[in-house]
């Protein structure tokens, strides 16, 4: 069997590059993965892209690097190049392996390692998790990718209506950090794993991030409306597992108080470490958040009472 992920790529051959100054726009592609070993089996357009329809994955090259200008800043991205071929020619796709999130950028230069093709590559090398990036957040104007949200944007919350984001940050977690902090590996909640077809697509969350679990997953006779359960405790459910990745990019956004937000059809907490109503609860989530976002220790936004939900 195969599962499918949505991954961002640049249409770029790092061997030849493009004219310096050209603007690169990432595209979303469906990546089919073997469930037996998690290796990439096929790449197909996410929509009607006539240039890529009917093309087959033929070669994979690792160790390529691309130099970019993003928002006036210089960035280097290391990644893997994929070659897709058909009777009419070849197309090259570049995906990062260093945890970078591809976005619109000005091309500066590219370089390659000795070109010896790989036989296979694991999805964890190129699929970079967000709220971790890739997740769709419910807003008054519809679902929006978490990577596009900014401070001041409005988001729908559970029980408190529409709230403005007071802080958002992105943090690349590299392989070396995960070796030191293995408990920080994200959790993959597969499509439909929470019941009733939810979440609407695969969702990656931090291991200490709490997810609202509703009655259909609890023991019969349990009358309470829901439990906030740390994602790491959901791995006993079918379709939920610790993610297989070497690095990932963590996006965290929060409000003036602790809230629940709707992401891909399930309610996930937007943890506010300075909310006094959370005092006395486990410190594991705040400790992890401060470890990767130390600047949050200086934040002290307004807070009020936490919505009355049980926490596990």
PDB file of C-alpha atoms in Angstrom, residues 1-4 32-35 41-42:
ATOM      1  CA  UNK A   1       0.000   0.000   0.000  1.00  0.00           C
ATOM      2  CA  UNK A   2       1.011   3.607  -0.501  1.00  0.00           C
ATOM      3  CA  UNK A   3       0.233   6.799   1.369  1.00  0.00           C
ATOM      4  CA  UNK A   4       0.451  10.320  -0.034  1.00  0.00           C
ATOM      5  CA  UNK A  32       3.381   8.668  -2.849  1.00  0.00           C
ATOM      6  CA  UNK A  33       5.234   6.663  -0.219  1.00  0.00           C
ATOM      7  CA  UNK A  34       5.580   2.941   0.336  1.00  0.00           C
ATOM      8  CA  UNK A  35       4.048   1.976   3.685  1.00  0.00           C
ATOM      9  CA  UNK A  41       7.609   5.792  -4.812  1.00  0.00           C
ATOM     10  CA  UNK A  42       6.175   8.475  -7.104  1.00  0.00           C
TER      11      UNK A  42
END
